[in-house]
Coordinates of C-alpha atoms and ligand atoms in Angstrom, one line a residue:
X1 CA 174.0 153.0 -35.7
X2 CA 174.7 154.9 -32.5
X3 CA 173.1 152.9 -29.7
X4 CA 171.1 155.0 -27.3
X5 CA 168.6 152.4 -26.3
X6 CA 169.0 150.7 -23.0
X7 CA 168.5 147.1 -24.3
X8 CA 168.4 145.8 -27.7
X9 CA 170.3 146.0 -30.8
X10 CA 173.5 144.6 -29.5
X11 CA 171.7 141.7 -27.8
X12 CA 169.5 141.2 -30.8
X13 CA 172.3 140.8 -33.2
X14 CA 174.4 138.6 -31.0
X15 CA 172.2 135.6 -31.4
X16 CA 170.5 135.0 -34.6
X17 CA 169.8 131.3 -34.9
X18 CA 166.9 129.6 -33.3
X19 CA 168.1 126.9 -30.9
X20 CA 166.3 123.8 -29.9
X21 CA 166.7 122.3 -26.5
X22 CA 166.5 118.5 -26.4
X23 CA 163.3 117.2 -25.1
X24 CA 163.5 117.2 -21.3
X25 CA 161.8 114.3 -19.7
X26 CA 160.6 115.1 -16.2
X27 CA 158.8 113.2 -13.5
X28 CA 157.7 109.7 -14.0
X29 CA 157.7 109.4 -17.8
X30 CA 158.2 105.7 -17.5
X31 CA 155.5 103.9 -15.6
X32 CA 155.1 100.2 -14.8
X33 CA 153.3 99.4 -18.1
X34 CA 155.9 100.8 -20.4
X35 CA 158.9 99.4 -18.5
X36 CA 161.9 98.7 -20.7
X37 CA 160.4 100.6 -23.7
X38 CA 161.3 104.1 -24.8
X39 CA 159.0 106.8 -23.3
X40 CA 155.5 105.9 -24.1
X41 CA 154.4 106.8 -27.7
X42 CA 153.2 110.3 -27.9
X43 CA 149.6 109.4 -28.8
X44 CA 149.0 108.5 -25.2
X45 CA 150.0 111.9 -24.1
X46 CA 148.2 115.2 -24.8
X47 CA 150.5 117.5 -26.8
X48 CA 150.0 121.2 -25.9
X49 CA 151.8 124.0 -27.6
X50 CA 152.4 127.4 -25.9
X51 CA 153.5 130.2 -28.2
X52 CA 154.8 133.2 -26.2
X53 CA 156.1 136.7 -26.8
X54 CA 157.6 139.2 -24.4
X55 CA 158.4 142.9 -24.6
X56 CA 156.5 143.5 -27.8
X57 CA 156.3 147.2 -27.1
X58 CA 153.6 147.8 -29.7
X59 CA 156.1 147.3 -32.6
X60 CA 153.3 146.7 -35.1
X61 CA 155.0 148.2 -38.1
X62 CA 158.7 148.3 -37.2
X63 CA 161.1 146.2 -39.2
X64 CA 164.4 145.4 -37.6
X65 CA 167.4 143.4 -38.7
X66 CA 169.0 140.3 -37.3
X67 CA 172.1 139.1 -39.0
X68 CA 171.3 141.3 -42.0
X69 CA 167.8 139.8 -42.5
X70 CA 164.6 141.7 -41.9
X71 CA 162.6 140.6 -38.8
X72 CA 159.7 141.9 -36.8
X73 CA 156.3 143.6 -37.6
X74 CA 153.0 142.2 -36.3
X75 CA 151.9 140.9 -39.7
X76 CA 155.0 138.7 -40.0
X77 CA 154.8 137.6 -36.4
X78 CA 151.1 136.7 -37.0
X79 CA 152.0 134.6 -40.0
X80 CA 154.5 132.6 -37.9
X81 CA 152.2 132.2 -35.0
X82 CA 149.4 131.0 -37.3
X83 CA 151.7 128.6 -39.1
X84 CA 152.7 127.0 -35.8
X85 CA 149.1 127.0 -34.5
X86 CA 148.1 125.0 -37.6
X87 CA 150.5 122.3 -36.6
X88 CA 148.8 121.7 -33.2
X89 CA 145.2 122.4 -32.4
X90 CA 146.1 122.4 -28.7
X91 CA 147.8 125.8 -28.9
X92 CA 147.7 128.7 -26.4
X93 CA 149.2 132.2 -27.0
X94 CA 150.7 134.0 -24.1
X95 CA 152.7 137.2 -23.4
X96 CA 155.0 138.0 -20.5
X97 CA 154.5 141.8 -20.2
X98 CA 155.6 145.1 -21.9
X99 CA 153.2 144.3 -24.7
X100 CA 152.5 148.1 -24.7
X101 CA 154.4 151.2 -23.7
X102 CA 157.5 152.7 -25.3
X103 CA 155.8 152.0 -28.6
X104 CA 156.0 153.6 -32.1
X105 CA 153.5 156.3 -33.2
X106 CA 151.1 153.8 -34.9
X107 CA 150.3 152.4 -31.4
X108 CA 151.4 155.1 -29.0
X109 CA 149.3 157.9 -30.5
X110 CA 146.2 155.7 -30.1
X111 CA 146.9 154.9 -26.4
X112 CA 148.3 151.5 -27.5
X113 CA 144.8 150.3 -28.3
X114 CA 146.0 149.0 -31.7
X115 CA 148.4 146.6 -30.0
X116 CA 145.7 145.1 -27.8
X117 CA 143.5 144.9 -30.9
X118 CA 146.2 142.9 -32.7
X119 CA 146.6 140.6 -29.8
X120 CA 142.9 140.1 -29.7
X121 CA 142.8 139.3 -33.4
X122 CA 145.6 136.8 -33.0
X123 CA 143.6 135.1 -30.3
X124 CA 145.9 135.6 -27.3
X125 CA 144.8 133.5 -24.4
X126 CA 146.5 135.1 -21.4
X127 CA 149.1 137.8 -20.6
X128 CA 150.7 139.5 -17.6
X129 CA 151.9 143.0 -16.7
X130 CA 155.3 144.4 -17.5
X131 CA 156.7 147.6 -16.0
X132 CA 155.6 149.5 -19.1
X133 CA 152.0 148.6 -18.7
X134 CA 152.2 151.1 -15.8
X135 CA 153.6 154.0 -17.9
X136 CA 150.3 155.9 -17.8
X137 CA 149.1 154.7 -14.4
X138 CA 147.0 151.9 -13.1
X139 CA 143.6 153.3 -14.2
X140 CA 144.8 153.6 -17.9
X141 CA 146.4 150.1 -17.7
X142 CA 143.1 148.6 -16.4
X143 CA 141.2 150.5 -19.1
X144 CA 143.3 148.9 -21.8
X145 CA 142.6 145.5 -20.3
X146 CA 138.9 145.8 -19.3
X147 CA 137.9 148.5 -21.8
X148 CA 136.6 152.0 -21.3
X149 CA 136.7 155.6 -22.5
X150 CA 139.7 157.7 -23.2
X151 CA 139.4 161.3 -24.3
X152 CA 141.9 160.8 -27.1
X153 CA 140.4 157.6 -28.6
X154 CA 136.9 157.3 -27.3
X155 CA 135.4 154.0 -26.3
X156 CA 137.6 150.9 -26.3
X157 CA 136.4 147.3 -25.8
X158 CA 139.6 146.2 -24.0
X159 CA 141.5 142.9 -24.2
X160 CA 139.6 139.7 -25.2
X161 CA 141.9 137.7 -23.0
X162 CA 142.7 137.8 -19.3
X163 CA 145.7 139.4 -17.6
X164 CA 147.0 137.6 -14.6
X165 CA 149.1 139.2 -11.8
X166 CA 149.8 137.5 -8.5
X167 CA 152.2 140.1 -7.0
X168 CA 150.7 143.5 -7.9
X169 CA 148.4 144.4 -5.0
X170 CA 146.2 147.3 -4.0
X171 CA 148.3 149.4 -1.6
X172 CA 145.2 149.8 0.7
X173 CA 143.7 146.3 0.7
X174 CA 146.8 144.2 -0.1
X175 CA 144.6 142.2 -2.6
X176 CA 145.8 141.6 -6.2
X177 CA 144.4 144.1 -8.6
X178 CA 144.0 141.4 -11.2
X179 CA 143.4 137.6 -10.9
X180 CA 146.6 136.0 -9.7
X181 CA 146.1 133.1 -12.0
X182 CA 143.7 131.7 -14.6
X183 CA 143.0 128.1 -15.5
X184 CA 142.8 127.2 -19.2
X185 CA 141.4 123.8 -20.3
X186 CA 143.1 122.3 -23.3
X187 CA 141.7 119.0 -24.6
X188 CA 140.4 118.4 -21.1
X189 CA 143.7 119.2 -19.4
X190 CA 143.6 122.0 -16.9
X191 CA 146.6 124.4 -17.2
X192 CA 147.3 127.1 -14.7
X193 CA 148.9 130.4 -15.7
X194 CA 150.3 132.7 -13.0
X195 CA 151.6 136.2 -13.6
X196 CA 154.2 138.3 -11.8
X197 CA 156.0 141.5 -12.5
X198 CA 159.4 142.5 -11.3
X199 CA 159.4 144.1 -7.9
X200 CA 161.8 146.8 -9.0
X201 CA 159.0 148.3 -11.1
X202 CA 158.3 151.3 -8.9
X203 CA 162.0 152.4 -9.3
X204 CA 161.8 152.3 -13.1
X205 CA 158.3 153.8 -13.7
X206 CA 157.2 157.3 -13.0
X207 CA 155.8 157.5 -9.4
X208 CA 152.3 158.4 -10.7
X209 CA 152.3 155.2 -12.8
X210 CA 152.5 152.9 -9.8
X211 CA 150.4 155.1 -7.4
X212 CA 148.0 153.0 -5.4
X213 CA 149.7 149.6 -5.9
X214 CA 152.5 147.6 -4.3
X215 CA 154.7 144.9 -5.7
X216 CA 155.2 141.9 -3.4
X217 CA 157.9 139.3 -3.7
X218 CA 157.5 137.3 -6.9
X219 CA 158.3 133.8 -5.4
X220 CA 156.0 134.3 -2.4
X221 CA 153.2 135.3 -4.7
X222 CA 153.8 132.4 -7.2
X223 CA 153.9 129.8 -4.4
X224 CA 150.6 131.0 -3.0
X225 CA 149.0 130.7 -6.4
X226 CA 150.6 127.3 -6.9
X227 CA 149.1 126.1 -3.6
X228 CA 145.6 127.2 -4.7
X229 CA 146.0 125.7 -8.2
X230 CA 147.1 122.4 -6.7
X231 CA 144.1 122.4 -4.4
X232 CA 142.0 122.7 -7.6
X233 CA 143.7 119.7 -9.1
X234 CA 145.9 121.6 -11.5
X235 CA 149.2 119.9 -12.1
X236 CA 150.4 121.7 -15.2
X237 CA 151.5 125.2 -14.1
X238 CA 153.0 128.0 -16.2
X239 CA 154.4 131.3 -14.9
X240 CA 154.4 134.4 -17.0
X241 CA 157.1 136.5 -15.3
X242 CA 158.2 139.9 -16.4
X243 CA 161.6 139.3 -14.8
X244 CA 164.9 139.1 -16.7
X245 CA 167.0 136.1 -17.6
X246 CA 169.5 135.0 -20.3
X247 CA 171.2 131.9 -21.4
X248 CA 173.5 130.6 -24.1
X249 CA 171.8 129.3 -27.2
X250 CA 172.4 125.7 -26.0
X251 CA 170.8 126.5 -22.6
X252 CA 173.9 126.7 -20.6
X253 CA 174.9 129.6 -18.3
X254 CA 171.4 130.6 -17.5
X255 CA 171.4 133.7 -15.2
X256 CA 169.3 136.6 -14.1
X257 CA 166.5 137.3 -11.6
X258 CA 164.2 134.7 -13.1
X259 CA 166.8 131.9 -12.6
X260 CA 166.9 132.8 -8.9
X261 CA 163.1 132.8 -8.7
X262 CA 163.0 129.5 -10.5
X263 CA 165.2 127.9 -7.8
X264 CA 163.0 129.1 -5.0
X265 CA 159.5 128.4 -6.2
X266 CA 157.4 125.2 -6.0
X267 CA 158.5 122.4 -8.2
X268 CA 155.0 122.0 -9.6
X269 CA 155.8 124.9 -11.9
X270 CA 156.7 123.5 -15.3
X271 CA 157.5 126.4 -17.5
X272 CA 158.4 130.1 -17.0
X273 CA 158.0 132.7 -19.7
X274 CA 160.4 135.5 -18.8
X275 CA 160.9 139.1 -20.1
X276 CA 162.2 142.6 -19.6
X277 CA 165.8 142.3 -20.7
X278 CA 165.0 141.5 -24.3
X279 CA 167.3 138.5 -24.3
X280 CA 167.5 134.9 -25.4
X281 CA 166.7 132.4 -22.7
X282 CA 166.0 128.7 -23.3
X283 CA 167.2 126.7 -20.3
X284 CA 166.1 124.2 -17.7
X285 CA 166.7 125.4 -14.2
X286 CA 165.7 123.3 -11.2
X287 CA 163.5 121.2 -13.4
X288 CA 161.7 124.2 -14.8
X289 CA 161.9 125.2 -18.5
X290 CA 162.7 128.9 -18.8
X291 CA 162.2 130.9 -22.0
X292 CA 162.5 134.4 -23.3
X293 CA 162.4 135.4 -27.0
X294 CA 164.2 138.8 -27.3
X295 CA 161.7 141.6 -27.9
X296 CA 159.7 143.7 -30.4
X297 CA 158.2 140.6 -32.2
X298 CA 161.6 139.8 -33.7
X299 CA 161.1 136.3 -32.2
X300 CA 158.7 134.2 -30.2
X301 CA 159.0 131.2 -27.9
X302 CA 157.5 127.8 -29.0
X303 CA 157.1 125.6 -26.0
X304 CA 155.9 122.0 -26.6
X305 CA 154.5 120.1 -23.6
X306 CA 153.4 116.5 -23.3
X307 CA 150.8 116.0 -20.6
X308 CA 149.9 112.7 -19.1
X309 CA 146.0 112.6 -19.1
X310 CA 146.0 110.4 -16.0
X311 CA 148.2 112.6 -13.8
X312 CA 147.4 115.8 -15.7
X313 CA 151.1 116.7 -15.3
X314 CA 153.8 117.5 -17.7
X315 CA 156.0 114.5 -18.7
X316 CA 158.1 116.2 -21.3
X317 CA 158.8 119.7 -22.4
X318 CA 161.0 121.5 -24.9
X319 CA 161.3 125.0 -26.4
X320 CA 162.5 126.7 -29.5
X321 CA 163.1 130.4 -29.8
X322 CA 162.0 131.2 -33.4
X323 CA 163.1 134.4 -35.2
X324 CA 160.5 136.1 -37.4
X325 CA 162.6 136.4 -40.6
X326 CA 160.6 138.1 -43.3
X327 CA 162.1 136.0 -46.1
X328 CA 160.3 132.7 -46.5
X329 CA 156.9 133.7 -45.2
X330 CA 154.0 135.8 -46.4
X331 CA 152.8 138.5 -43.9
X332 CA 149.4 137.8 -42.6
X333 CA 146.9 139.9 -44.7
X334 CA 144.3 140.4 -41.9
X335 CA 146.9 141.9 -39.5
X336 CA 148.5 143.9 -42.4
X337 CA 145.1 145.5 -43.1
X338 CA 144.7 146.3 -39.5
X339 CA 148.1 148.0 -39.3
X340 CA 147.4 150.0 -42.4
X341 CA 144.1 151.2 -40.9
X342 CA 145.9 152.5 -37.8
X343 CA 148.7 154.0 -39.9
X344 CA 146.1 156.0 -41.7
X345 CA 144.4 157.0 -38.5
X346 CA 147.6 158.3 -36.9
X347 CA 148.8 160.2 -40.0
X348 CA 147.0 163.4 -39.1
X349 CA 148.6 163.3 -35.6
X350 CA 152.0 162.5 -37.0
X351 CA 151.6 165.5 -39.4
X352 CA 150.4 167.8 -36.6
X353 CA 152.4 171.1 -36.6
X354 CA 154.1 171.6 -33.2
X355 CA 155.9 174.9 -34.0
X356 CA 157.8 176.8 -36.6
X357 CA 161.6 176.8 -36.6
X358 CA 163.1 180.2 -37.5
X359 CA 166.2 178.4 -39.0
X360 CA 167.4 174.9 -39.3
X361 CA 168.6 173.6 -36.0
X362 CA 171.3 170.9 -36.2
X363 CA 173.1 168.6 -33.9
X364 CA 176.4 169.6 -35.5
X365 CA 178.9 170.3 -32.7
X366 CA 181.4 173.2 -32.8
X367 CA 184.9 172.4 -31.8
X368 CA 184.0 172.8 -28.2
X369 CA 181.4 170.1 -28.4
X370 CA 178.2 172.2 -28.3
X371 CA 175.3 172.0 -30.8
X372 CA 172.2 174.2 -31.2
X373 CA 169.9 171.1 -31.2
X374 CA 171.7 169.7 -28.2
X375 CA 171.0 172.9 -26.3
X376 CA 167.3 172.9 -27.3
X377 CA 166.8 169.3 -26.2
X378 CA 168.8 169.7 -22.9
X379 CA 166.7 172.8 -22.2
X380 CA 163.5 170.9 -22.8
X381 CA 164.5 168.1 -20.5
X382 CA 165.6 170.5 -17.7
X383 CA 162.3 172.3 -18.0
X384 CA 160.2 169.1 -17.9
X385 CA 161.8 167.9 -14.7
X386 CA 162.5 171.4 -13.2
X387 CA 166.1 170.6 -12.3
X388 CA 169.3 172.7 -12.0
X389 CA 170.9 171.0 -14.9
X390 CA 170.2 168.5 -17.8
X391 CA 172.7 166.3 -19.7
X392 CA 171.8 164.7 -23.1
X393 CA 173.8 162.0 -24.9
X394 CA 174.6 163.2 -28.4
X395 CA 174.0 159.7 -29.8
X396 CA 170.3 160.0 -28.9
X397 CA 169.8 162.9 -31.3
X398 CA 168.9 161.2 -34.6
X399 CA 167.8 164.0 -37.0
X400 CA 167.9 167.8 -37.4
X401 CA 165.0 170.2 -37.1
X402 CA 164.5 171.8 -40.5
X403 CA 163.6 175.4 -40.9
X404 CA 159.8 176.1 -41.2
X405 CA 156.9 174.1 -39.8
X406 CA 157.9 171.4 -37.4
X407 CA 155.6 168.3 -37.2
X408 CA 155.2 165.8 -34.4
X409 CA 156.6 163.2 -36.8
X410 CA 159.8 165.2 -37.4
X411 CA 160.4 165.5 -33.7
X412 CA 159.8 161.8 -33.4
X413 CA 162.6 161.3 -35.9
X414 CA 164.8 163.5 -33.7
X415 CA 164.1 161.5 -30.5
X416 CA 162.8 158.1 -31.5
X417 CA 164.0 156.1 -28.5
X418 CA 161.2 156.5 -26.1
X419 CA 163.6 157.1 -23.2
X420 CA 162.0 158.4 -20.1
X421 CA 163.5 161.3 -18.2
X422 CA 165.1 160.7 -14.9
X423 CA 165.7 163.3 -12.2
X424 CA 168.5 162.7 -9.7
X425 CA 170.7 164.4 -7.2
X426 CA 174.4 164.6 -7.7
X427 CA 177.2 166.5 -5.9
X428 CA 179.3 169.1 -7.7
X429 CA 182.2 166.7 -7.6
X430 CA 180.1 164.0 -9.3
X431 CA 179.1 166.5 -12.0
X432 CA 182.8 167.2 -12.7
X433 CA 183.4 163.5 -12.9
X434 CA 180.5 163.1 -15.3
X435 CA 181.9 165.8 -17.6
X436 CA 185.4 164.2 -17.4
X437 CA 183.8 160.9 -18.4
X438 CA 183.1 162.4 -21.8
X439 CA 186.7 161.6 -22.8
X440 CA 187.1 157.8 -22.9
X441 CA 190.0 155.8 -24.3
X442 CA 188.2 154.8 -27.5
X443 CA 185.7 157.6 -28.0
X444 CA 184.7 161.1 -27.0
X445 CA 181.1 161.8 -26.5
X446 CA 180.2 165.4 -25.7
X447 CA 177.1 165.7 -23.6
X448 CA 174.7 168.4 -24.5
X449 CA 174.0 170.5 -21.5
X450 CA 171.6 173.0 -19.9
X451 CA 171.8 175.1 -16.8
X452 CA 175.6 175.4 -16.6
X453 CA 178.7 176.3 -18.6
X454 CA 182.2 175.0 -18.4
X455 CA 185.7 175.1 -20.0
X456 CA 187.9 172.2 -20.9
X457 CA 191.4 171.9 -22.0
X458 CA 192.4 169.8 -25.0
X459 CA 196.0 169.5 -23.7
X460 CA 195.0 168.1 -20.2
X461 CA 195.0 164.3 -19.7
X462 CA 191.8 162.2 -19.8
X463 CA 190.1 162.5 -16.4
X464 CA 191.3 166.1 -15.8
X465 CA 190.2 167.9 -18.9
X466 CA 187.4 169.9 -17.3
X467 CA 188.6 173.1 -15.8
X468 CA 186.0 175.7 -14.7
X469 CA 182.3 174.8 -14.2
X470 CA 179.9 177.7 -13.7
X471 CA 176.3 178.3 -12.8
X472 CA 174.4 180.7 -15.1
X473 CA 175.1 183.6 -12.7
X474 CA 178.8 183.0 -13.0
X475 CA 179.4 181.5 -9.6
X476 CA 181.5 178.3 -9.6
X477 CA 180.0 174.9 -9.1
X478 CA 180.7 173.8 -5.5
X479 CA 182.1 170.3 -5.2
X480 CA 180.3 169.6 -1.9
X481 CA 176.9 171.1 -2.9
X482 CA 174.0 168.9 -4.2
X483 CA 172.4 169.7 -7.5
X484 CA 169.4 168.3 -9.2
X485 CA 170.0 166.8 -12.7
X486 CA 167.9 165.5 -15.5
X487 CA 169.2 162.8 -17.9
X488 CA 167.3 160.1 -19.9
X489 CA 166.9 156.6 -18.7
X490 CA 169.7 155.4 -21.0
X491 CA 172.2 157.7 -19.3
X492 CA 170.7 157.2 -15.9
X493 CA 171.7 153.5 -16.2
X494 CA 175.3 154.5 -16.9
X495 CA 175.0 154.3 -20.7
X496 CA 177.8 155.4 -23.0
X497 CA 180.2 154.9 -20.1
X498 CA 178.8 157.7 -17.9
X499 CA 178.9 155.4 -14.9
X500 CA 178.8 158.2 -12.3
X501 CA 175.2 158.7 -13.2
X502 CA 174.4 155.3 -11.6
X503 CA 175.3 156.9 -8.2
X504 CA 172.6 159.6 -8.5
X505 CA 170.2 159.7 -5.5
X506 CA 166.6 160.7 -5.1
X507 CA 165.8 159.3 -8.5
X508 CA 162.4 160.1 -10.0
X509 CA 161.2 159.0 -13.4
X510 CA 159.4 161.6 -15.6
X511 CA 157.8 161.8 -19.1
X512 CA 159.3 160.3 -22.3
X513 CA 162.0 162.5 -23.8
X514 CA 160.0 163.2 -26.9
X515 CA 156.9 164.4 -25.0
X516 CA 159.2 166.8 -23.1
X517 CA 160.6 168.2 -26.3
X518 CA 157.1 168.5 -27.9
X519 CA 155.6 170.4 -24.9
X520 CA 158.8 172.6 -24.6
X521 CA 158.6 173.7 -28.3
X522 CA 154.8 174.3 -28.0
X523 CA 155.6 176.7 -25.1
X524 CA 158.2 178.7 -27.0
X525 CA 157.6 182.0 -28.7
X526 CA 157.1 181.2 -32.5
X527 CA 159.0 181.1 -34.7
X528 CA 161.5 179.5 -32.3
X529 CA 165.2 179.1 -32.6
X530 CA 168.1 177.6 -30.8
X531 CA 171.8 178.5 -31.1
X532 CA 175.3 177.6 -29.9
X533 CA 175.7 180.0 -26.9
X534 CA 179.2 179.2 -25.5
X535 CA 177.9 176.8 -22.9
X536 CA 181.0 174.6 -23.6
X537 CA 184.3 176.3 -24.2
X538 CA 187.4 174.5 -25.4
X539 CA 190.8 175.9 -24.4
X540 CA 194.1 175.0 -26.1
Ligands
LIG1 ZN1 160.2 145.5 -18.8

């Protein structure tokens, strides 16, 4: 499978087994009365179980594979969560952001309301904001949480559970737009949950998505909330942080932003649920237990706490990252019914006709490296962002457009990755370098292009293959001049070895690539066509 997604499949398949960290005693597990004995028997402590997910991205009906076995889907995740809940009545369900956004049609076409509905049904207790919660702006994010009306879906009741966010503040007032923390009582024990979202969010979300809010330093925001919680007598404190981190299966080599944060925040914090980079994390850093369980419901974090009822503090904690293998468990019937209801509801939208193709448009490249479908997609991206040029990675084109009526669902199959478009500025010299990066030692990947044409020589060495680059009017590209360029977020991060794109300046994030293609085709004269036009020319 060609990998066009920023995070994911590679990371997912790298680690398949669930790993268990040894119980980590913290604080004064032994007190005067139990001197000389093993840690006091567990019946004296209150055992609390926290089940967490991160980066679910509304993957209600998407099956993935880990080590050749099927994983994922909300009905299987639900079955696992309910199984674990049955083992401990003191269970809370939490999520660390990106529950919605970049989601499949079953959720995306209904404003991600189905995903919130599933979390409601599962009895989630608290969540926080990821960057993707901002994809459609603050107002729509708050509507999903608090409920309200959307023209596409009507009235929606919202989330049954609170969202906490300590570091996303109103740009005018400086006050958090959601409660910074919430206190849950479990068997008489108060447990504080604080939420934070990575401060880089404004650079990875479309500007309109974060209009009106600011992201303040995570550690500062957490410490302020911890002070308030401590004043209220809360000693067990959990942070839900949409910040990246990763570790080895045995907990060694923990690294990433969340590790740095863990080292700087108040030691009263006991556990941090991380997210964003869709990785495995199960490590103790600075006395804090850090977990992350990949993404897409392919796994969840099971954190077991022992709380001393006298100090109300955590005396032992451990975590397991559990993969949601389909074999060996029956999917939850209630959630399955809900998924089927939403699948039926989106069917008319998926089958909606967007346009009519005059002929079949394929991603088959000619010997120069150009394809008709590549041209169409690159044109759509350039039009959406109004730039001089657009470049599209060929691995991101997953199906052809067949002659005849073209449905939304067919276009989704062409561009299923939910990559957002990114506008940036590059010099002519950088664009030449970009084109030369198509030829790499192990692989050649011909970018599909819009707004320019060029020749390349098969006989020139790698790094010097590109010869003439021309603008549509035939004038040559100037090495020193600046040009605006559209690529998808995968390429913008240097994906497929196109590292020069990480140097682009004036970056601005736009719509999802599929939306750009849909609206571009809608705007074409029907029936529409796309052809190889000689944008790329190979010389001997
Ligand atoms: Zn994220």
